[in-house]
C-alpha positions as MATLAB code, in Angstrom:
seq = 'MNTETAIKQLVCYAEERGLSEKVDRVYLINRILEIMKLDSFHDDEIEYTNISLQPVLDTLLTDAIQRGILEDSPTYRDLFDTAIMGALTPRPSEVIKQFNALYKDDPKKATDWYYDFSRSTDYIRTERVKKDLKWKTDTKYGELDITVNLSKPEKDPKAIAAAKSMPRAGYPACMLCRENEGYAGRINHPARQNHRIIPMTLSGEDWCLQYSPYVYYNEHCIVFKGSHSPMAITPKTFERLLAFVEKFPHYFVGSNADLPIVGGSILTHDHFQGGCYEFPMAKAEIAVPVTFKGFEDAECGIVRWPMSVLRLRHTDPKVLVALAAKILAVFRTYTDADAYIFAETDGVPHNTITPIARFKNGKYELDLVLRNNITTPEHPDGLYHPHAELHHIKKENIGLIEVMGLAVLPARLKVELAYLQHCIENGEDLSASPVTSHHADWANEFIPKYPGLTGTALTDAIRKEVGLVFAQVLCHAGIYKDTEEGRAAFLRFVNTVNEK';
ca = [
      24.376   15.851   54.695;
      26.495   17.164   51.046;
      30.096   18.894   51.588;
      28.394   22.376   50.987;
      26.132   21.938   53.400;
      28.773   20.371   55.989;
      30.905   23.149   55.382;
      27.492   26.041   56.099;
      27.292   24.631   58.737;
      30.520   24.339   59.807;
      30.826   28.450   59.206;
      27.566   28.796   61.197;
      29.013   26.489   64.310;
      31.552   28.778   64.162;
      29.233   31.589   64.580;
      27.479   29.839   67.060;
      30.045   28.468   69.366;
      31.292   32.697   69.081;
      34.708   31.437   67.263;
      33.768   34.065   64.703;
      31.393   36.881   63.047;
      28.600   36.778   60.626;
      31.095   39.687   58.927;
      33.589   36.781   58.903;
      31.576   33.994   56.962;
      33.039   34.610   53.210;
      36.500   34.115   54.472;
      36.175   31.500   56.670;
      34.516   29.426   53.749;
      36.755   30.200   51.881;
      39.430   28.791   54.293;
      37.458   25.634   54.093;
      37.625   25.320   50.271;
      41.321   26.326   50.441;
      41.517   22.735   52.480;
      39.614   20.923   50.853;
      40.847   21.675   47.825;
      37.614   22.757   45.913;
      37.324   25.753   43.875;
      33.462   26.710   44.608;
      30.110   27.486   46.693;
      27.005   27.946   46.437;
      26.399   30.699   49.270;
      22.029   30.664   49.605;
      22.780   32.570   53.309;
      20.578   29.577   55.432;
      20.791   29.473   58.525;
      21.568   26.815   60.908;
      21.567   26.664   64.592;
      22.357   23.927   67.449;
      25.009   22.790   65.489;
      26.536   18.788   65.967;
      30.281   19.140   64.999;
      31.702   15.668   64.644;
      29.013   14.622   61.599;
      30.227   18.003   60.171;
      33.406   17.044   60.269;
      32.636   13.307   59.442;
      31.545   14.376   56.480;
      34.396   16.843   55.192;
      36.716   13.967   55.917;
      34.111   11.277   54.271;
      34.142   14.048   50.949;
      38.066   14.467   51.068;
      38.928   10.571   51.018;
      36.651   10.275   48.525;
      38.233   12.158   46.144;
      42.379   11.078   46.915;
      43.374   14.387   48.512;
      43.269   12.626   52.445;
      44.089    9.092   53.172;
      41.860    7.139   55.041;
      43.906    6.434   57.821;
      43.150    8.069   61.823;
      46.649   10.367   61.691;
      45.621   11.808   58.431;
      42.128   11.544   59.550;
      43.724   13.897   62.826;
      45.532   15.859   60.627;
      43.488   16.914   58.438;
      39.846   17.605   60.454;
      42.260   19.917   62.779;
      42.966   21.419   59.988;
      40.162   22.347   59.522;
      39.475   24.039   62.693;
      42.481   26.029   62.680;
      41.165   28.541   60.036;
      38.145   28.689   62.633;
      39.700   29.442   64.944;
      40.530   33.357   66.282;
      44.753   34.344   66.861;
      45.805   33.698   69.343;
      46.432   37.856   70.515;
      42.344   37.816   70.750;
      41.785   34.745   72.812;
      44.628   36.983   75.278;
      43.082   39.900   75.302;
      39.618   38.251   76.195;
      40.784   35.578   79.035;
      42.517   38.710   80.885;
      39.671   40.897   80.774;
      37.479   37.901   82.092;
      40.952   37.673   84.734;
      39.877   40.728   85.589;
      36.773   40.392   87.078;
      36.768   36.977   88.255;
      39.283   33.832   87.927;
      36.979   31.470   87.461;
      35.159   32.922   84.230;
      38.269   33.284   82.656;
      39.455   29.306   83.150;
      35.331   28.491   82.636;
      35.627   30.061   79.225;
      38.737   29.270   78.165;
      38.269   25.351   78.310;
      34.671   25.775   76.303;
      36.946   27.660   73.783;
      39.194   25.108   73.867;
      36.301   22.889   73.684;
      34.278   24.665   70.962;
      38.156   24.086   68.601;
      37.648   20.330   68.917;
      41.313   20.778   70.746;
      39.645   19.195   73.404;
      38.404   15.911   72.053;
      35.033   15.785   73.847;
      34.138   13.210   71.532;
      36.429   10.909   72.142;
      36.437   11.575   76.270;
      32.381   10.455   76.355;
      34.135    6.954   74.985;
      35.994    6.501   78.149;
      34.793    4.200   80.861;
      34.353    5.217   84.430;
      33.764    4.645   87.471;
      34.119    4.533   91.330;
      34.985    2.253   93.610;
      34.770    2.332   97.645;
      38.191    1.042   98.811;
      39.296    2.239  103.257;
      40.786    5.084  101.744;
      37.257    6.308  100.330;
      36.208    6.567   96.782;
      38.555    6.232   93.603;
      37.874    6.827   91.032;
      38.437    4.248   87.464;
      38.400    4.965   84.318;
      40.050    3.138   81.224;
      41.183    5.652   78.885;
      39.196    4.959   74.856;
      40.028    9.236   73.884;
      43.815    8.657   73.037;
      43.493    7.300   69.385;
      45.217    3.682   68.893;
      48.774    3.363   67.159;
      47.808    3.653   63.376;
      49.882    0.856   61.441;
      50.168    3.229   58.381;
      51.108    5.921   59.939;
      53.762    3.902   61.807;
      54.829    2.487   58.612;
      55.398    5.827   56.852;
      57.329    7.391   59.270;
      60.230    5.364   59.342;
      61.376    7.262   56.200;
      60.870   10.066   57.579;
      64.129   12.042   58.585;
      64.039   13.309   62.401;
      62.526   16.737   63.167;
      63.770   18.739   65.904;
      60.687   20.982   66.034;
      58.228   21.839   68.069;
      61.176   19.794   70.334;
      58.634   18.124   72.152;
      55.120   18.011   72.604;
      54.410   20.757   75.452;
      56.724   22.839   73.586;
      54.617   26.420   72.608;
      56.111   25.922   69.228;
      52.940   23.685   69.010;
      50.314   26.590   68.829;
      49.185   26.812   65.262;
      51.737   23.922   64.338;
      50.032   22.029   61.688;
      51.804   18.492   63.103;
      53.016   15.522   60.608;
      52.050   11.954   61.139;
      54.760   11.395   64.318;
      52.981   14.716   65.355;
      49.785   16.268   66.255;
      48.300   18.649   64.667;
      47.694   22.121   66.662;
      46.078   24.407   64.147;
      43.258   24.669   66.617;
      45.234   25.320   69.476;
      46.533   28.807   72.251;
      48.051   28.861   74.849;
      47.468   31.590   77.787;
      50.404   32.840   78.581;
      51.993   33.988   82.253;
      53.922   34.838   85.443;
      55.430   32.585   88.055;
      57.387   33.394   90.625;
      59.713   35.418   88.104;
      59.533   32.884   85.503;
      57.356   32.468   82.088;
      54.477   29.931   81.963;
      52.257   28.390   79.900;
      48.363   27.385   80.410;
      46.672   25.443   78.230;
      44.819   22.185   78.084;
      44.679   18.690   77.571;
      42.929   17.171   74.297;
      42.026   14.631   76.490;
      40.955   14.888   79.370;
      40.334   12.737   82.581;
      38.878   14.818   84.763;
      37.132   18.815   85.108;
      39.478   21.448   83.224;
      42.143   19.157   83.269;
      44.952   21.589   82.306;
      48.701   21.264   81.330;
      51.157   25.022   82.798;
      54.366   24.223   81.232;
      57.082   26.087   81.504;
      57.625   28.204   78.666;
      61.585   27.198   77.807;
      62.358   23.774   76.909;
      63.350   22.684   80.396;
      63.643   18.905   82.192;
      62.055   18.282   84.542;
      63.253   19.258   88.479;
      61.830   19.181   90.886;
      63.296   22.354   94.073;
      61.951   24.378   96.310;
      61.078   26.569   93.030;
      59.084   23.710   92.013;
      56.545   24.619   95.198;
      56.564   28.542   94.946;
      55.486   28.113   92.128;
      52.748   25.587   92.310;
      52.161   27.886   94.587;
      51.790   30.670   92.872;
      49.677   29.278   90.642;
      46.641   28.212   92.998;
      47.447   32.274   94.282;
      46.824   33.285   91.176;
      43.233   30.341   90.143;
      42.627   29.098   93.825;
      39.423   27.331   92.553;
      41.953   24.946   90.520;
      44.727   23.006   91.987;
      47.828   21.707   90.623;
      50.577   19.281   90.756;
      53.775   18.371   89.764;
      55.232   15.239   88.166;
      58.301   13.854   90.184;
      60.985   13.674   87.734;
      62.847   10.639   88.310;
      62.008    7.906   86.159;
      59.779    4.956   86.879;
      58.205    7.266   89.801;
      57.225   10.821   87.677;
      55.240   11.362   84.318;
      55.359   10.414   80.755;
      57.681   13.528   79.521;
      60.426   14.180   81.584;
      62.056   16.701   79.256;
      60.195   19.750   79.861;
      58.878   21.097   83.195;
      55.246   20.783   83.802;
      52.494   20.810   86.398;
      48.949   19.206   85.451;
      45.942   20.479   86.979;
      41.979   21.848   86.798;
      38.638   22.106   88.721;
      38.021   18.705   90.456;
      38.524   17.178   93.769;
      39.983   14.280   94.109;
      39.592   11.025   96.368;
      43.501   12.460   98.392;
      42.443   15.847   99.030;
      39.029   14.148  100.435;
      41.672   11.959  102.657;
      42.400   13.465  105.868;
      45.363   13.463  108.293;
      45.772   10.548  110.009;
      48.622   11.069  112.307;
      48.844   15.022  113.094;
      52.980   15.963  113.203;
      54.919   19.262  114.136;
      58.026   20.375  112.023;
      60.085   22.973  114.296;
      60.776   25.728  113.485;
      56.804   25.353  111.513;
      54.637   24.803  114.385;
      52.309   27.033  113.305;
      52.264   25.241  110.420;
      49.563   22.583  110.192;
      51.226   19.262  109.710;
      50.189   15.577  108.832;
      50.624   12.016  107.384;
      47.129   11.361  105.309;
      45.141    8.348  105.719;
      45.751    7.367  102.625;
      47.574    3.946  100.497;
      50.549    6.332   99.279;
      53.378    8.105  101.990;
      52.127   11.559  102.342;
      52.485   14.947  103.443;
      49.903   17.406  104.768;
      51.150   21.291  105.703;
      48.766   24.071  105.955;
      49.360   27.705  105.969;
      47.631   31.216  105.872;
      51.082   32.209  103.779;
      52.447   30.377  100.948;
      55.995   31.444  102.568;
      56.222   29.498  105.198;
      55.150   26.156  102.737;
      58.141   26.799  100.289;
      60.604   27.410  103.243;
      59.036   23.896  105.024;
      58.277   21.746  101.313;
      61.648   23.203  100.550;
      64.006   21.535  103.709;
      61.545   18.518  103.976;
      62.573   17.599  100.431;
      66.234   18.214  100.919;
      66.083   16.114  103.621;
      64.641   13.272  102.003;
      67.048   13.528   98.749;
      69.721   12.279  101.461;
      67.627   10.059  103.055;
      68.368    6.239  103.589;
      66.972    4.211  106.085;
      67.885    0.696  105.692;
      65.274   -0.805  107.797;
      62.598    0.674  105.431;
      64.437   -0.037  102.871;
      64.555    3.225  101.460;
      67.541    4.301  100.014;
      68.976    7.487   98.851;
      71.061    6.379   96.138;
      72.595    3.087   94.776;
      76.134    3.469   92.441;
      75.533    7.047   91.929;
      72.238    7.381   90.659;
      69.180    9.295   92.248;
      66.473    7.673   94.339;
      64.407    9.864   96.140;
      62.129   12.047   94.677;
      58.890   13.861   95.650;
      54.942   14.871   94.041;
      53.742   17.713   94.846;
      50.199   18.828   94.800;
      49.113   22.207   95.866;
      45.756   23.034   96.886;
      43.521   26.359   98.354;
      41.234   25.681  100.597;
      39.685   26.492  103.703;
      41.263   30.329  103.871;
      44.350   28.384  103.624;
      47.291   26.786  100.903;
      48.151   23.461  101.115;
      50.730   20.879  100.357;
      50.521   17.786   99.831;
      54.413   15.960   99.298;
      54.068   12.932   98.214;
      57.724   10.809   98.994;
      58.702    8.479   96.659;
      61.792    5.983   95.480;
      61.868    4.576   91.928;
      64.860    1.813   93.443;
      64.758   -1.153   91.802;
      64.739   -4.774   93.049;
      66.083   -8.323   91.511;
      62.605   -9.300   92.588;
      60.421   -6.230   91.416;
      62.578   -4.740   88.235;
      60.457   -2.311   87.714;
      59.698   -0.709   90.868;
      60.111   -2.037   93.438;
      57.677    1.293   94.599;
      55.590    0.466   91.298;
      52.805   -2.596   90.653;
      54.145   -5.126   91.660;
      53.583   -8.522   88.435;
      50.396   -9.672   89.968;
      49.201   -6.237   89.185;
      50.532   -6.120   85.599;
      46.607   -7.900   84.145;
      45.546   -4.736   85.527;
      47.718   -1.545   85.505;
      51.660   -1.969   84.424;
      52.454    1.400   83.943;
      54.172    4.022   85.979;
      51.870    5.348   88.211;
      51.960    9.282   87.995;
      50.299   12.905   89.663;
      46.695   11.699   88.134;
      47.068    8.321   90.139;
      48.996    8.550   93.122;
      45.871   11.292   93.568;
      42.989    7.655   93.284;
      41.980    8.336   89.675;
      42.645    5.266   87.894;
      44.195    5.521   83.818;
      43.836    2.188   82.999;
      44.937    0.861   79.211;
      42.299    0.675   76.517;
      42.221   -3.310   76.440;
      40.236   -3.594   79.144;
      37.085   -2.985   77.321;
      37.543   -6.357   75.463;
      39.272   -8.199   78.089;
      37.051   -7.596   80.906;
      34.147   -7.078   78.278;
      35.053  -11.157   77.413;
      36.225  -12.262   81.195;
      32.507  -11.548   81.958;
      30.783  -13.965   78.925;
      33.140  -16.723   80.204;
      31.990  -15.755   83.750;
      29.482  -16.090   83.039;
      29.050  -19.264   80.341;
      31.415  -20.912   82.812;
      34.105  -20.794   80.661;
      38.241  -21.966   81.099;
      39.628  -18.249   81.697;
      43.313  -19.418   81.131;
      41.887  -21.432   77.425;
      42.064  -18.176   76.034;
      44.837  -15.104   75.090;
      42.518  -12.295   76.158;
      41.381  -13.724   79.846;
      44.551  -16.308   80.755;
      46.573  -13.185   82.658;
      43.019  -12.184   84.755;
      42.286  -16.115   85.166;
      43.685  -17.049   89.029;
      42.453  -13.152   90.159;
      38.773  -13.497   88.095;
      39.219  -17.418   90.259;
      39.546  -15.520   93.702;
      36.763  -13.732   93.206;
      34.339  -15.135   90.840;
      32.381  -17.261   94.224;
      32.422  -13.523   96.758;
      29.866  -12.712   93.545;
      27.267  -17.054   93.224;
      25.044  -16.541   89.650;
      25.469  -12.895   88.984;
      24.920  -12.273   85.154;
      24.763   -8.459   82.820;
      24.799   -5.181   85.065;
      25.618   -6.876   88.091;
      28.439   -9.321   86.841;
      29.732   -5.752   85.503;
      29.236   -3.879   88.658;
      31.246   -6.448   90.498;
      34.011   -7.377   87.926;
      33.978   -3.041   88.369;
      34.565   -3.340   91.360;
      37.131   -6.162   91.692;
      39.400   -3.399   89.017;
      39.190   -0.446   91.184;
      40.244   -2.605   94.227;
      42.863   -3.816   92.080;
      43.723    0.213   91.839;
      43.588    0.329   95.464;
      46.029   -1.728   95.666;
      48.929   -0.411   92.963;
      48.755    2.294   95.469;
      49.669    0.593   97.966;
      52.906   -0.951   96.187;
      53.331    2.225   95.109;
      54.015    3.781   98.764;
      57.171    3.974  100.364;
      56.197    3.562  103.675;
      53.162    0.895  104.025;
      49.349    1.121  106.164;
      50.690   -0.715  108.881;
      51.952   -0.038  112.863;
      55.418   -0.985  111.386;
      55.512    1.495  108.036;
      53.871    3.661  110.024;
      56.583    3.629  112.633;
      59.325    4.071  109.906;
      57.580    7.430  107.767;
      57.870    8.765  111.499;
      61.130    7.867  111.967;
      61.455   10.813  108.555;
      59.969   13.234  110.144;
      62.226   12.796  113.240;
      64.938   13.234  111.085;
      63.732   16.600  109.627;
      63.358   18.133  113.406;
      66.634   16.953  113.262;
      68.330   19.175  110.724;
];
C-alpha cells in the first residue's frame, strides 16, 4: 500500500465509521496532507470498504519516518498518528449533540454509540488492547479475572531523554483534566486530538464522561470532575456515584480510595471508573446479613469476599447515601488495636473507603470496601497491601479494579512466565536465571502438583497458580481476614456504627 492509497482508505474509513460524510472528502484529504507535509495528491475517486485501520496508519507512519518528518520511536509515533486521527474526529459539539439525542431515547443506546465512536477514532487503542493476556481462575471466592497488561506503551528511552530538557508545563494540569480534549500532546504528555468528552451534571456539579484509552474490561469508562480538585471520599461521593447509575442504570461506577497505598494512581483529580461489566465481587453473595440502627429497611451484609466489604441495598438512593455517610464517618475515626486497625498514627490518617455503586434487580446497591494504609517495619509498603512474598507477581497498589476482582498484572510477566515454563519443561534450575529466580520458591512449591505437564496444559496450570496468588493478594489487602476472628472483628465495627 502506498501513501496516497493509505490516505484514500483513511478517508473512506472515516465515512464508513460515521466520522464524516462524502462531502467532507476533499477537506479531510487536505488536513491529512498538511499533517504528512505533502503538497500534492491524485484523487481517482476509488472507493474502499471494510478497511482495517492499523495497516493504513502504519503505512503513513512509515512514510513519515522515511521522509524524515517523524522520529521512529513509540512516543513520537503515538503523537503523530493521533494527530492524523484527530483530523477525522468530529468537533465536541457534534459528538455531544449526537450523544444527547440518543440518550433521550435510551441511555444504553447513547453509551453504545459513544463507545463505538471512541474505538473508531482510535482513542481507545483497540489493536493494543488485543495484546493483553486474559484468563479466569477459579478460587474459593468464585472466578477471578486475570490480565497481563500489554496495551500501555513501554517507557520510551528517546522520549525520556528528550523530556529532561523540556521546561515544566502546567497545561493540562493532569491526564484527566478536560483541557486534554483536542490537545496536541508533547513527549511527556499524550496527544488527545481524537479525544471527545461528554459533559454531565452529578449532584449539581459539572462532571464529564470518557472512556479509558486502554480498556481493562467492557466499556471501561472514566467519570471525572469538571474542575481539577483532589480525590476525596465524602458523603458527596456517594451522592455522585448513585446519581451516575441513576442516569446510566446499565453501568456500575466506583471510586478509588483517597489515600496513598490504597488509592489509585491519580489522587490529584477527583474521578470514578465504571462500565458495562459484572465484576467477580458483584457476583459474590452476602455471607453475614447485618442491620443498621435507623436503617432497618435497608438490606445490608458482609460480602463473601477476601477484602472487607459491606453491601447496602435500597430502592431509595437517599437512604443509601445517609447510611454510607454514617459508616464512613464512624470508620474514619475507628480504632481496634486487637485487629491492628488504627485510625491514625502521629496525626496521619489511615482509614478510608473504596465505594462501588450499581442498580441491580430494581434496587440501588452500594459496596463499601473498608481500607487502611498503615505501614509496619515488617511491611513497609503497607500492612493491607500485597506482602513481599507476592511481589514477584503483584506489588503495585490494589485499586478499584483489583478490589472488584480483576488483576492488572505487569507486562514483565509475559516474558517471565513463558521462560518459567521453558525451565520447568526442561528441568532447569529456576534460581539460576534473573528472569525466574524471584519466581523460584513459588514455582518449586506448585510444580509437584502438575507432574509431567507440558505445552498448553502447563501454561494453563501456571496461569491458575498466578490467579491463586492474586486471590492471596486480595486477602492481604483485606483489613478483616476471612476467619472466625476476622469476622468477629468486622462485627465489632458494625456494632460500633450502631452505637453512634
